[in-house]
Structures are given as structure tokens and as C-alpha cells.
PDB file of C-alpha atoms in Angstrom:
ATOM      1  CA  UNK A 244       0.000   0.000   0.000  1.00  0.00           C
ATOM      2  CA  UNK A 245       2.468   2.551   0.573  1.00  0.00           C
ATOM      3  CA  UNK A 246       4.840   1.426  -2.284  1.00  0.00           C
ATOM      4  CA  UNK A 247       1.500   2.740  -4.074  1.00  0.00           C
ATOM      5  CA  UNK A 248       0.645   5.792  -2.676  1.00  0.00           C
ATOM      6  CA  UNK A 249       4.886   6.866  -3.235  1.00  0.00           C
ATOM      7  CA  UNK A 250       4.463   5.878  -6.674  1.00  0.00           C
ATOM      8  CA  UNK A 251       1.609   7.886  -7.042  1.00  0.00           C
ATOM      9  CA  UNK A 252       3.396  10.606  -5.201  1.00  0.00           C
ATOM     10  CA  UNK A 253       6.362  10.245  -7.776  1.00  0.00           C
ATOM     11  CA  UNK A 254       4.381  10.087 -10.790  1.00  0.00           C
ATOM     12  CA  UNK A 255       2.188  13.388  -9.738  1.00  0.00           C
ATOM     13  CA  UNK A 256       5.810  15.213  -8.709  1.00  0.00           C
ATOM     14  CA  UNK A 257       7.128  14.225 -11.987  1.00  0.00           C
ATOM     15  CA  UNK A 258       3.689  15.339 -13.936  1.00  0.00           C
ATOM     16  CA  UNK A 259       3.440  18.555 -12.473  1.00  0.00           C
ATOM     17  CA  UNK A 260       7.143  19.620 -13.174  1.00  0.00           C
ATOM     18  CA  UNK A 261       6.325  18.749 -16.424  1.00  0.00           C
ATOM     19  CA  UNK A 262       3.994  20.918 -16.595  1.00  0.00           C
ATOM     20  CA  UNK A 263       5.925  23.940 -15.364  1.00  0.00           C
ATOM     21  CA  UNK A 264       8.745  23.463 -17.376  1.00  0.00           C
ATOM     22  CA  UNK A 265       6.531  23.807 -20.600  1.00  0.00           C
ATOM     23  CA  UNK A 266       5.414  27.342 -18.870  1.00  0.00           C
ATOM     24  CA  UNK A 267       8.043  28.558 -18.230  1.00  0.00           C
ATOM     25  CA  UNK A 268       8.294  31.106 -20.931  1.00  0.00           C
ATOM     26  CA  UNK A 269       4.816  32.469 -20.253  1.00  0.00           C
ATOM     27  CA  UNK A 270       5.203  32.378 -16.141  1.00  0.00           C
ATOM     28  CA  UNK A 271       8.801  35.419 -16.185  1.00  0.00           C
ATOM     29  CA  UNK A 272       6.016  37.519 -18.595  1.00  0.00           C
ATOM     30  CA  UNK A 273       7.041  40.912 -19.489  1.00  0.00           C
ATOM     31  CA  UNK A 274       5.616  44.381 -18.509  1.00  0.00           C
ATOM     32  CA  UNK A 275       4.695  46.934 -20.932  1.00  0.00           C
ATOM     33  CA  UNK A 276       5.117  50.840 -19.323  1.00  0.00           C
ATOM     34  CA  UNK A 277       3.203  53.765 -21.017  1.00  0.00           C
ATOM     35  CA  UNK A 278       3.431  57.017 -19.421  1.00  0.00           C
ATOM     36  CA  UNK A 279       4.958  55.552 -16.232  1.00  0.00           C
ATOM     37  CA  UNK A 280       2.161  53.298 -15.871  1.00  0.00           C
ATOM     38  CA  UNK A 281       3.288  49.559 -16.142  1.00  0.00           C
ATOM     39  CA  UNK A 282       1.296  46.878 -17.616  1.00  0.00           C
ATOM     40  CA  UNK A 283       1.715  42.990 -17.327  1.00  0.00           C
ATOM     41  CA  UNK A 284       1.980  41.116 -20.517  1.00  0.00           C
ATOM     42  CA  UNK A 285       0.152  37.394 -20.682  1.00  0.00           C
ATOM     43  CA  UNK A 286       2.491  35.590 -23.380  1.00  0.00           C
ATOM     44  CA  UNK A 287       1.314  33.484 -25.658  1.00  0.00           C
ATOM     45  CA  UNK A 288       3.088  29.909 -26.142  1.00  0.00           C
ATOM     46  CA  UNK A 289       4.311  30.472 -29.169  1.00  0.00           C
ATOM     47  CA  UNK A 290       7.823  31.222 -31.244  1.00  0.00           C
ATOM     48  CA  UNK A 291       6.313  34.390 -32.289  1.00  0.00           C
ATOM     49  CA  UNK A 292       6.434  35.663 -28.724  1.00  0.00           C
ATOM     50  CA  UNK A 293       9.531  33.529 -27.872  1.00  0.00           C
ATOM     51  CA  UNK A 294      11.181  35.865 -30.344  1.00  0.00           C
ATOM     52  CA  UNK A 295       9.485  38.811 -29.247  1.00  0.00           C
ATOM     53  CA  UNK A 296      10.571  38.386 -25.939  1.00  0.00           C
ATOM     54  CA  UNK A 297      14.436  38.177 -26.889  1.00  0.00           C
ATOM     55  CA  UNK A 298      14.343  41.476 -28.730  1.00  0.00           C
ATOM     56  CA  UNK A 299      13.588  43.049 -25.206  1.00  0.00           C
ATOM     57  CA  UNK A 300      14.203  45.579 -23.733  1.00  0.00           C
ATOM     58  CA  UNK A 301      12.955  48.047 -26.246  1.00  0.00           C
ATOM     59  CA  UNK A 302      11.300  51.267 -26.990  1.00  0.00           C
ATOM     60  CA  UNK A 303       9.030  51.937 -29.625  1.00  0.00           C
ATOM     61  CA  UNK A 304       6.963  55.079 -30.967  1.00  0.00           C
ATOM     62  CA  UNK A 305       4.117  53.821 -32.276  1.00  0.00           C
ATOM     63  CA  UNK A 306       1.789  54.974 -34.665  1.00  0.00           C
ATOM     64  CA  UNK A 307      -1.927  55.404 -34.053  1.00  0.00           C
ATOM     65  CA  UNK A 308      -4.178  53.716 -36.403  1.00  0.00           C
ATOM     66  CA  UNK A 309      -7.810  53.862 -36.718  1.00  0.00           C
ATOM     67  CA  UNK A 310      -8.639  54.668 -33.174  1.00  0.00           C
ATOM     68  CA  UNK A 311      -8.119  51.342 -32.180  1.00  0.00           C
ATOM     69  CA  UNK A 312      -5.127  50.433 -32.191  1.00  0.00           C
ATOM     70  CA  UNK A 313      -1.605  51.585 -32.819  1.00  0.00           C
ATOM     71  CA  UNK A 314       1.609  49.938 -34.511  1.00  0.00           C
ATOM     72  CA  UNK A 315       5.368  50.033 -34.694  1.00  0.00           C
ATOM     73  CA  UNK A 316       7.158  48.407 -37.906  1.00  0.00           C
ATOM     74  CA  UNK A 317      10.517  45.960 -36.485  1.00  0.00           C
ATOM     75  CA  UNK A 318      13.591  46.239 -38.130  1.00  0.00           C
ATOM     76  CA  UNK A 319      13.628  42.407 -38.079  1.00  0.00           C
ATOM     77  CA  UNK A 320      10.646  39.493 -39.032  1.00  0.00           C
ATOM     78  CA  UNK A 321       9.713  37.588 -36.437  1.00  0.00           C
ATOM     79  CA  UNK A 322       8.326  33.537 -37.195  1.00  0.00           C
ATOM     80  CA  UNK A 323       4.278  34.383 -37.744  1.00  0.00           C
ATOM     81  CA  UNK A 324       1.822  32.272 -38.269  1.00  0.00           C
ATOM     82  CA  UNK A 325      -1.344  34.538 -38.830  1.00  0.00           C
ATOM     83  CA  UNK A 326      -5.190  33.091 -38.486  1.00  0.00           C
ATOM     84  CA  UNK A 327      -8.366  35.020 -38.392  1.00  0.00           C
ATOM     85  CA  UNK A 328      -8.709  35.819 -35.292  1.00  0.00           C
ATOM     86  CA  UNK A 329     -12.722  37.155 -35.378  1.00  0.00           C
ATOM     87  CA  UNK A 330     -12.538  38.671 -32.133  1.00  0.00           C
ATOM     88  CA  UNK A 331      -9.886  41.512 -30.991  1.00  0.00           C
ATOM     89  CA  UNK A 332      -9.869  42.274 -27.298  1.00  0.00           C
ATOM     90  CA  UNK A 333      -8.694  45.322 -25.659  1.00  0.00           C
ATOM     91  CA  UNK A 334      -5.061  44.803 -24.506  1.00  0.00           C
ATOM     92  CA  UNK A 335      -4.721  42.269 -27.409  1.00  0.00           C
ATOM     93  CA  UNK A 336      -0.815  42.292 -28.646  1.00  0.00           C
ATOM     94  CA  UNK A 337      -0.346  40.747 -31.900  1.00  0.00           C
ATOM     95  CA  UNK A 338       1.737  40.542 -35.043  1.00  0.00           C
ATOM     96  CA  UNK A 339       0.611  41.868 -38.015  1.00  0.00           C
ATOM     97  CA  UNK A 340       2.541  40.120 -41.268  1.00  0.00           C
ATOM     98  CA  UNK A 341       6.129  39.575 -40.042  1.00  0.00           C
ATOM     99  CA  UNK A 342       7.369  42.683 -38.974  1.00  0.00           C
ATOM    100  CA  UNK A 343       4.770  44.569 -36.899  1.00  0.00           C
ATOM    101  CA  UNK A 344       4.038  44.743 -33.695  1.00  0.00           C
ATOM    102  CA  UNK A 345       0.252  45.915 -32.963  1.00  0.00           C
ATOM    103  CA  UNK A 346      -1.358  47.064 -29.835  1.00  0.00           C
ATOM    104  CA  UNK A 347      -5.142  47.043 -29.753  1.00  0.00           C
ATOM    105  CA  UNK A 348      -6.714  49.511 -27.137  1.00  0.00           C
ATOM    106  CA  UNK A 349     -10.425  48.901 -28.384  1.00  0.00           C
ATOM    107  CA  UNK A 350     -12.408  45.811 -28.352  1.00  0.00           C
ATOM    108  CA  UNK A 351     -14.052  45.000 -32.373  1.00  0.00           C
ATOM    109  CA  UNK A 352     -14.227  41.977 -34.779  1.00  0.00           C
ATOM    110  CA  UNK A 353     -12.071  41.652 -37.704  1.00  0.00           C
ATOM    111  CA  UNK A 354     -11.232  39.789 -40.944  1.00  0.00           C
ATOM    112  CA  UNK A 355      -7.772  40.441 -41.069  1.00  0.00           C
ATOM    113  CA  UNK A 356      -4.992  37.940 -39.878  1.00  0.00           C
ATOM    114  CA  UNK A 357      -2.183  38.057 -36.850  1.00  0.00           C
ATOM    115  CA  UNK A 358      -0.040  36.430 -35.138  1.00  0.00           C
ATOM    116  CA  UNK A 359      -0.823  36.438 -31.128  1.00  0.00           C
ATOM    117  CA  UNK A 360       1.858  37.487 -28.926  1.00  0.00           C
ATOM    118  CA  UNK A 361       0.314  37.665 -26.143  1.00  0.00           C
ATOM    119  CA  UNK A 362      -2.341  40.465 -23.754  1.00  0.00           C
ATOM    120  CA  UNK A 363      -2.005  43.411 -21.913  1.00  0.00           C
ATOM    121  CA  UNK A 364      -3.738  42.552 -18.723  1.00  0.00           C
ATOM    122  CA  UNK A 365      -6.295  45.748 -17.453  1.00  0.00           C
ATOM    123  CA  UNK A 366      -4.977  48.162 -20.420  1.00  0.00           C
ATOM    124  CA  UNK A 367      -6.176  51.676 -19.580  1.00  0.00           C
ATOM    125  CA  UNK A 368      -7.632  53.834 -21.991  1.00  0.00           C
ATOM    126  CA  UNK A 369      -5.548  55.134 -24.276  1.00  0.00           C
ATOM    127  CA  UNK A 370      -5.560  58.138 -26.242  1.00  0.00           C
ATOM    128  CA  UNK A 371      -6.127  58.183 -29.820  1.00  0.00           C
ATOM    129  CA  UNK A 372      -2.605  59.781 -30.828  1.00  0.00           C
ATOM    130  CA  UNK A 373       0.609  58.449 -31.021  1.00  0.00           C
ATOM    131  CA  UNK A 374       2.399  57.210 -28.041  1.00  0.00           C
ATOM    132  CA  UNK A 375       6.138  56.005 -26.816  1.00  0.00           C
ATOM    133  CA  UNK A 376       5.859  52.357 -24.921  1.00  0.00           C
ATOM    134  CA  UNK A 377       8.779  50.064 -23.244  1.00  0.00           C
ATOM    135  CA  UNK A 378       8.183  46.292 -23.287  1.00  0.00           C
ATOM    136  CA  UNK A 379      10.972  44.744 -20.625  1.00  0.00           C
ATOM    137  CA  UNK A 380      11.317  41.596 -19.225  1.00  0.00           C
TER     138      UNK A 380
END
């Protein structure tokens, strides 16, 4: 009976680290700061945001864009692997062809295609001009 319940033990130890391990990448997250206000970042599991992740730290301007969201264009391509997404969410940060970075600040649906990288958790409301962001690790 108790060789049992230790194997058990072992084999839920050895499950859970398992587990862990492959979240890793998402549990460090990053933080996002606009106007001295910092936001966590939920990471997707993904290369896309793998790669993303490595570039950082960095500061972007970016560019507003139909008063929902604004972009900055990378001065490298990151792995994408867009889908229609239907749904954008406030705080969503995603990857729009290979090379740019968006940052939705308005909830809408949408045909296009983009890559997740991951969500700004309780984004603020942001104004509709262009602004200067950090994303650090």
C-alpha cells in the first residue's frame, strides 16, 4: 500500500514539473510601461512571442491607427503564423505580417490575420494619438 501511494506521489511530482517546465516562458512575462504606468503582458506559447521576448528591452513610438489600435514596424521578421482571429480584445498584442508589432486599445471583430503574442492585462484607456511604450522583461 504505501509502495503505491509513493508511486503515485512520484508520478504526480514528476507530472506537475512537467507541466511547469513547458510554462516557463509564459510564467517570467514581461511588462509593458506607457506614461509611467506599467502593464503585465500574458504571453502566448508560441515562437512568435519567444522571439518577441528576446528582442527586449525596447522602446518603440508607435503609430496610431484607426482609433483602435496603434503599430510600430521591427527592423527584423519575427516567425508568424497569422489566423483570423474574429474577435480583438482590448489589450490584445499581436503581429501583423512579419514585422509589426500591434497594440489594440479597443475591443471590435475583424477579418484580417495576426499572429498572437500575447495580452495586456487591465490596459487603460488610451488616447487616440501616437504614443512612446517600453516592453521589458
Amino acid at each position: 500500500m504505501f509502495k503505491g501511494l509513493f508511486s503515485l506521489f512520484v508520478i504526480l511530482v514528476a507530472f506537475l514539473s512537467i507541466l511547469s517546465v513547458g510554462a516557463v516562458g509564459n510564467a517570467e512575462g514581461i511588462k509593458l510601461v506607457i506614461d509611467d504606468v506599467e502593464y503585465s503582458v500574458e504571453l502566448a506559447d508560441n515562437p512568435t512571442s519567444q522571439e518577441f521576448v528576446n528582442l527586449l528591452p525596447q522602446e518603440y513610438n508607435m503609430t496610431e491607427l484607426n482609433k483602435n489600435e496603434k503599430y510600430v514596424d521591427l527592423n527584423t521578421s519575427l516567425t508568424s503564423n497569422p489566423s483570423k482571429v474574429g474577435q480583438i480584445s482590448k489589450g490584445d498584442l499581436m503581429l501583423y505580417n512579419d514585422n509589426t508589432i500591434v497594440l489594440f486599445y479597443e475591443s471590435f471583430n475583424t477579418t484580417y490575420e495576426y499572429t498572437r503574442i500575447g495580452h495586456v492585462n487591465n490596459l487603460e484607456d488610451i488616447n487616440s494619438s501616437d504614443i512612446h511604450v517600453k516592453f521589458v522583461k
